PDB file of C-alpha atoms in Angstrom:
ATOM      1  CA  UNK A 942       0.000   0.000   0.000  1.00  0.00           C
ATOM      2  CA  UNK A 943       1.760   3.165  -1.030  1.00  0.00           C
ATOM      3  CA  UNK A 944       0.523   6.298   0.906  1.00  0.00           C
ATOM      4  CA  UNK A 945       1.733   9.581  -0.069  1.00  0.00           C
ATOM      5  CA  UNK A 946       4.295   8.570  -1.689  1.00  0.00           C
ATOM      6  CA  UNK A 947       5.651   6.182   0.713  1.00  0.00           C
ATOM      7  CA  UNK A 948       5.524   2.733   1.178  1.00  0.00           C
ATOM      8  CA  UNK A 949       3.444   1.373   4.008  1.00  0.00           C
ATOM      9  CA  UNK A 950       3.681  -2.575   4.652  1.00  0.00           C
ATOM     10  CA  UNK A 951       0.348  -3.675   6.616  1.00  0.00           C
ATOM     11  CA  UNK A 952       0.926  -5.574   9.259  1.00  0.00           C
ATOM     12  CA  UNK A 953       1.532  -9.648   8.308  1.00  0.00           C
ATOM     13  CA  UNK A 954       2.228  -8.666   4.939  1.00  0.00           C
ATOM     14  CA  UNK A 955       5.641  -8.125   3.915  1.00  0.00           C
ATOM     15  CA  UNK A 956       9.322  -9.607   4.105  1.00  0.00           C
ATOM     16  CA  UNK A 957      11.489  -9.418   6.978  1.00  0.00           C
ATOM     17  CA  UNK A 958       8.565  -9.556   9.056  1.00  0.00           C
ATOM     18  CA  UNK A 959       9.476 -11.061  12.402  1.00  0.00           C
ATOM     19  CA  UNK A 960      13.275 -10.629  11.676  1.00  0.00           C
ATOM     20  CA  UNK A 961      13.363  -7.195  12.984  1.00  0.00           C
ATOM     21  CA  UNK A 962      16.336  -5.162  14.183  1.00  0.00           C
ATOM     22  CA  UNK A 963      16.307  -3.828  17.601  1.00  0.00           C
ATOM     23  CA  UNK A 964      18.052  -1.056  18.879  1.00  0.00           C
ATOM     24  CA  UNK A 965      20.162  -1.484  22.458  1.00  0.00           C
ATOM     25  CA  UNK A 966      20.612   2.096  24.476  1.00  0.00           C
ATOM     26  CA  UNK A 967      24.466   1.478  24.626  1.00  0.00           C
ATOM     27  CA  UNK A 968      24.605   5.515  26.451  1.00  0.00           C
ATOM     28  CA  UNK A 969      25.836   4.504  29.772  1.00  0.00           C
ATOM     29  CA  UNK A 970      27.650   1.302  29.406  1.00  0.00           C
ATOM     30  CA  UNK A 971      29.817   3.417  27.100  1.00  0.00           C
ATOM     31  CA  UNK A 972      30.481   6.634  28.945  1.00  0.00           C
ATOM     32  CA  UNK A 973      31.624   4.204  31.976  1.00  0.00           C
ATOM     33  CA  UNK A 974      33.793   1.939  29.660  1.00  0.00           C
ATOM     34  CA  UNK A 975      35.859   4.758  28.148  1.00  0.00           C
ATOM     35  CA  UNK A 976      36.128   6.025  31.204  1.00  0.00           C
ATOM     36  CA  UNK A 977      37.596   3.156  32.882  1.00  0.00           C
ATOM     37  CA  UNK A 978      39.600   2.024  29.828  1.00  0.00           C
ATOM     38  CA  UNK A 979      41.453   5.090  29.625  1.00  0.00           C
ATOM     39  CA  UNK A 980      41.989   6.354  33.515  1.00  0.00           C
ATOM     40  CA  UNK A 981      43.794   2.612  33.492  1.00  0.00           C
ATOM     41  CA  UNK A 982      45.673   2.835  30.634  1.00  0.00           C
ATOM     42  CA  UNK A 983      49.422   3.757  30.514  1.00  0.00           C
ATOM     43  CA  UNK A 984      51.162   4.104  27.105  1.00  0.00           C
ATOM     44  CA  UNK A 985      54.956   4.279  27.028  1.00  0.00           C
ATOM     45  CA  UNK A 986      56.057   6.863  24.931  1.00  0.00           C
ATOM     46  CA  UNK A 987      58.350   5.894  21.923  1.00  0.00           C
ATOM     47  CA  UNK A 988      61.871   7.998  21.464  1.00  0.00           C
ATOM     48  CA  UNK A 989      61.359   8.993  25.124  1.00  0.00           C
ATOM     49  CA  UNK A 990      63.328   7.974  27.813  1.00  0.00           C
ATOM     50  CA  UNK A 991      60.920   5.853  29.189  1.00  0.00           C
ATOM     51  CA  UNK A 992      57.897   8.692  29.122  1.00  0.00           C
ATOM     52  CA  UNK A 993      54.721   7.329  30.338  1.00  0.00           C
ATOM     53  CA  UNK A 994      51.038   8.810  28.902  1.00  0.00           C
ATOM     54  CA  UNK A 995      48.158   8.714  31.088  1.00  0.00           C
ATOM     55  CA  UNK A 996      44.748  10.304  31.319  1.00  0.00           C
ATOM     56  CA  UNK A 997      42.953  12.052  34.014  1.00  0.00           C
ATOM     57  CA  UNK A 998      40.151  13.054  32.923  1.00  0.00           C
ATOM     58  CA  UNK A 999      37.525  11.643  30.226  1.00  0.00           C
ATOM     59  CA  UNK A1000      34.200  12.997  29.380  1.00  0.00           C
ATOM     60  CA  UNK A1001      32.228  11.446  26.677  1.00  0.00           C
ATOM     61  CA  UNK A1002      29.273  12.741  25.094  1.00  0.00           C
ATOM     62  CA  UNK A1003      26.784  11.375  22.096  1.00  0.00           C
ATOM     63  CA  UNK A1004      24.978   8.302  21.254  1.00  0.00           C
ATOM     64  CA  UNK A1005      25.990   4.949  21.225  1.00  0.00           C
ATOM     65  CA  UNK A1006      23.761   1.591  20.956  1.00  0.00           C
ATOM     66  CA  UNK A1007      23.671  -1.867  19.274  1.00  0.00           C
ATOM     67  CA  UNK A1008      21.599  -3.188  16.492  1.00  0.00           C
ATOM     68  CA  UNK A1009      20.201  -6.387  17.318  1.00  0.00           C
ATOM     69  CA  UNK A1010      18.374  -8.678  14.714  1.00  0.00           C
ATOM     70  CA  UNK A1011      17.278 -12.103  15.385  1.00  0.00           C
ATOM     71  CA  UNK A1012      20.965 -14.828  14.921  1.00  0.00           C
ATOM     72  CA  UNK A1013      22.423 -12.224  13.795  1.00  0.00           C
ATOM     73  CA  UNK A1014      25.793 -10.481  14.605  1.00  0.00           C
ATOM     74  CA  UNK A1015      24.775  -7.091  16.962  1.00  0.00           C
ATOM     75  CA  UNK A1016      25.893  -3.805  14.985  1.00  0.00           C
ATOM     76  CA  UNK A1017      27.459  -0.703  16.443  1.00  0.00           C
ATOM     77  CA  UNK A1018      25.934   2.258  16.007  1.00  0.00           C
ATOM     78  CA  UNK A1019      27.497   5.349  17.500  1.00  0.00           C
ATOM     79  CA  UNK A1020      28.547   9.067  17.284  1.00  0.00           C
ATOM     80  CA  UNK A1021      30.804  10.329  20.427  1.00  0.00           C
ATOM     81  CA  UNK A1022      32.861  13.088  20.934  1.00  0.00           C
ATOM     82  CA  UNK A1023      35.545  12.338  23.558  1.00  0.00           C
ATOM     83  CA  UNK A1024      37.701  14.727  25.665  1.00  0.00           C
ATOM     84  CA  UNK A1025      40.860  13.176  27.227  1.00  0.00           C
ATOM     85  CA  UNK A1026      43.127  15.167  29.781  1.00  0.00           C
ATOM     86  CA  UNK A1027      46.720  13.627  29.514  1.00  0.00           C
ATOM     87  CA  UNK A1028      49.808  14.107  31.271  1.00  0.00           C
ATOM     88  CA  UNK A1029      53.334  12.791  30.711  1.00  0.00           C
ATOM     89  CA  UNK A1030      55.917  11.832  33.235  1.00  0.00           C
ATOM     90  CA  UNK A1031      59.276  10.957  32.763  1.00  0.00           C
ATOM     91  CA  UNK A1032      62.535  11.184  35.142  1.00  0.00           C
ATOM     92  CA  UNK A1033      64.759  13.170  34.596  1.00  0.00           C
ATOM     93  CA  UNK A1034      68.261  14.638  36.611  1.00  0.00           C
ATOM     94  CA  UNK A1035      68.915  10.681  37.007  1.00  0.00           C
ATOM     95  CA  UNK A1036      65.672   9.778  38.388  1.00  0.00           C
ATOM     96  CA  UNK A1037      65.859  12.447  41.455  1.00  0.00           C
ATOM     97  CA  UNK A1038      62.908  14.380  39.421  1.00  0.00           C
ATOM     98  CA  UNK A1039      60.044  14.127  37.168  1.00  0.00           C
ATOM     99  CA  UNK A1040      59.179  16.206  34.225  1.00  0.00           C
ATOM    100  CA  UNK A1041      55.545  16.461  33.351  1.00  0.00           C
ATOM    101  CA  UNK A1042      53.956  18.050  30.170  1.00  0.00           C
ATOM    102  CA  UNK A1043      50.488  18.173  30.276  1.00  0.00           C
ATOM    103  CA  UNK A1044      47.182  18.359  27.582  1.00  0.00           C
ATOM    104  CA  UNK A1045      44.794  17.640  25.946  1.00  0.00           C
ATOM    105  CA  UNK A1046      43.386  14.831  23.106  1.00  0.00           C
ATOM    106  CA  UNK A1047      40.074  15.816  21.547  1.00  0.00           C
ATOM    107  CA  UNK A1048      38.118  13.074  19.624  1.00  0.00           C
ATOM    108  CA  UNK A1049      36.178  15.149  17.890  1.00  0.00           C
ATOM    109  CA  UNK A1050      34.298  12.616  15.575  1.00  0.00           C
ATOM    110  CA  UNK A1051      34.196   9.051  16.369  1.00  0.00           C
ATOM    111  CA  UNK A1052      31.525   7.385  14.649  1.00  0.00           C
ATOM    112  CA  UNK A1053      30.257   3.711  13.371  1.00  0.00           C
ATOM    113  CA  UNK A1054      30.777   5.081  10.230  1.00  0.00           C
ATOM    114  CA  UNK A1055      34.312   5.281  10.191  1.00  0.00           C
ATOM    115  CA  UNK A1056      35.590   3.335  13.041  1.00  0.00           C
ATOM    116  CA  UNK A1057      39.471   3.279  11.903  1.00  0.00           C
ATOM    117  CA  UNK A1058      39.477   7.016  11.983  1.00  0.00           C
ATOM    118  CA  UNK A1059      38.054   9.077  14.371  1.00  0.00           C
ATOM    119  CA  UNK A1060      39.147  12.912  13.937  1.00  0.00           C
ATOM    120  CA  UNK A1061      41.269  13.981  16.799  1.00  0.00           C
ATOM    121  CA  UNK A1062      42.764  17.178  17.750  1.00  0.00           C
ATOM    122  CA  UNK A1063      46.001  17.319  19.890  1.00  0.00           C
ATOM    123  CA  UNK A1064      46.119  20.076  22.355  1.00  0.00           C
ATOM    124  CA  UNK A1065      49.394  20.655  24.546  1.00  0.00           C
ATOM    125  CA  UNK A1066      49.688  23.170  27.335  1.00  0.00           C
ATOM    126  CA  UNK A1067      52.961  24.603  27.116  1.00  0.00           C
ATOM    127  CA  UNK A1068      53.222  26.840  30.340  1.00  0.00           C
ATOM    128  CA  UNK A1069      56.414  26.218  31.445  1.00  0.00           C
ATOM    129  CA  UNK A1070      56.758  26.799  35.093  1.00  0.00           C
ATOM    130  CA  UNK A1071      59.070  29.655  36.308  1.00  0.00           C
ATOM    131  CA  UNK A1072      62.956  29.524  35.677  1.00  0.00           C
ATOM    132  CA  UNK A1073      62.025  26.657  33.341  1.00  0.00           C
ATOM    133  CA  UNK A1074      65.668  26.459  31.426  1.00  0.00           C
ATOM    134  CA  UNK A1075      66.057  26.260  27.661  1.00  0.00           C
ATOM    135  CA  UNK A1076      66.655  22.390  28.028  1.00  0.00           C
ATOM    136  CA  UNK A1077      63.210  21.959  29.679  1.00  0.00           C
ATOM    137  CA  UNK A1078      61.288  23.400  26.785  1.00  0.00           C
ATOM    138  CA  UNK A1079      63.311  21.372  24.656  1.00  0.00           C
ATOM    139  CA  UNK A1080      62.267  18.268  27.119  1.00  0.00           C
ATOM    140  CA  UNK A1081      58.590  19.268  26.813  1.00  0.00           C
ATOM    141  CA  UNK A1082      58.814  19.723  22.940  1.00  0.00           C
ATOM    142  CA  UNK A1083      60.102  16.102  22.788  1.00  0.00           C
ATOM    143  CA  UNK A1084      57.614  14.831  25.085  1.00  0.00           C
ATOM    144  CA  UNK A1085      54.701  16.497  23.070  1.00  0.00           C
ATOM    145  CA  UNK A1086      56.149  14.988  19.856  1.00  0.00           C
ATOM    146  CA  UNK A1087      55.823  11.439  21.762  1.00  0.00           C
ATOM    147  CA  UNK A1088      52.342  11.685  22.259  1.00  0.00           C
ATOM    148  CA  UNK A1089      51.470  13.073  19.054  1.00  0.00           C
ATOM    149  CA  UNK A1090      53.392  10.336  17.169  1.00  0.00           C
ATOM    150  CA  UNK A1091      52.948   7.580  19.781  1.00  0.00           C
ATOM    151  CA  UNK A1092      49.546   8.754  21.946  1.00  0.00           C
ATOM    152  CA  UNK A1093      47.406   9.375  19.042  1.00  0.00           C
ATOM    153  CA  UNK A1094      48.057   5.972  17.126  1.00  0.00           C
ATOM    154  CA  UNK A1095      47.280   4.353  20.516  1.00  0.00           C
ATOM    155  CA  UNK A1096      44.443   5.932  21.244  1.00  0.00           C
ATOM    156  CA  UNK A1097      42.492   5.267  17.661  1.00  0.00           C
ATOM    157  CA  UNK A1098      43.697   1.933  18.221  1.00  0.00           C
ATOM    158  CA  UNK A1099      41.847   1.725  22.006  1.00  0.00           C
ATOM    159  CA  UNK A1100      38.772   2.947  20.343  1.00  0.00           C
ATOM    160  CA  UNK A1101      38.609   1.092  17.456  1.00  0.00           C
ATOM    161  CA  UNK A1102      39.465  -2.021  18.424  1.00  0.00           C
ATOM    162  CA  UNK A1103      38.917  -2.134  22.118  1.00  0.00           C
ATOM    163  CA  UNK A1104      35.991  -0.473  22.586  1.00  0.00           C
ATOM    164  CA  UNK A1105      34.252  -1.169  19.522  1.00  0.00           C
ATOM    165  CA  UNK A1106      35.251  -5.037  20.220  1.00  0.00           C
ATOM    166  CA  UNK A1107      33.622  -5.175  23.670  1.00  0.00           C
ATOM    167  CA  UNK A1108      30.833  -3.224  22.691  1.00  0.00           C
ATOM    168  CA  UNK A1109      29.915  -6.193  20.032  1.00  0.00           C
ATOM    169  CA  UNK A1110      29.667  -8.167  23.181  1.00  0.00           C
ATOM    170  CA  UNK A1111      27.156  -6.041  25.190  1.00  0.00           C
ATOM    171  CA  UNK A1112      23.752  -6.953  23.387  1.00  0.00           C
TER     172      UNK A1112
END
């Protein structure tokens, strides 16, 4: 039955009928997954000596559920925008002191739709604390580096295949 220009199966009368999709409110399972996935994670830094990445802070905010049909496989669905507070520690002065630079990762658009590249924005507060010397900048332009070219693979990979891999499980 076509009704204003649009198709309209009656009830009991069409295919697919009884092999629905259902949708799964994924919303809070994912905020509190993220969460803990990434206040527990530590990433060690490559062409550091022996740098560490962590996060301190993750706020997640969007939609995120499951498609569920009948024997079949459940299907992400999701669009999240995710704010991660890092830091970066590494000794330094023979392990008497630590240097820390500090920032922020912005996952601007992570989506179902292209789950091997969510856009990210790397943000790195470079206050340098007073009588910082010419060989600490250089310290904290090294360990900003690291987590550009080491902290930003790692996290796509978290979210891709991590989360999006566990997430298959939660129908």
């Amino acid at each position: 039955q076509v009704v204003g220009g649009t198709l309209s199966l009656a009830a009991g009368g069409g295919a697919g009928v009884g092999m629905a999709w259902r949708e799964v409110n994924r919303n809070e399972w994912c905020r509190t997954f993220l969460q803990d996935m990434f206040k527990s994670a530590e990433v060690s830094l490559d062409k550091t000596e022996g740098a560490t990445l962590t996060f301190f802070r993750v706020e997640t905010t969007g939609d995120c559920a499951l498609a569920v049909k009948p024997g079949g496989q459940p299907r992400p669905m999701f669009e999240l925008r995710i704010e991660l507070d890092w830091k970066v520690e590494q000794l330094v002065d023979n392990g008497k002191s630590i240097a820390e630079a500090k920032g922020q990762i912005q996952v601007t658009e992570f989506s179902s739709e292209d789950i091997e590249s969510p856009q990210m924005k790397l943000i790195c507060d470079n206050q340098l604390p007073p009588g910082a010397t010419p060989a600490f900048r250089t310290l904290m332009d090294k360990l900003n580096a690291a987590v550009k070219d080491s902290g930003l693979p790692e996290v796509s990979r978290m979210l891709a295949q991590d989360f999006v891999g566990t997430l298959k499980t939660q129908a």
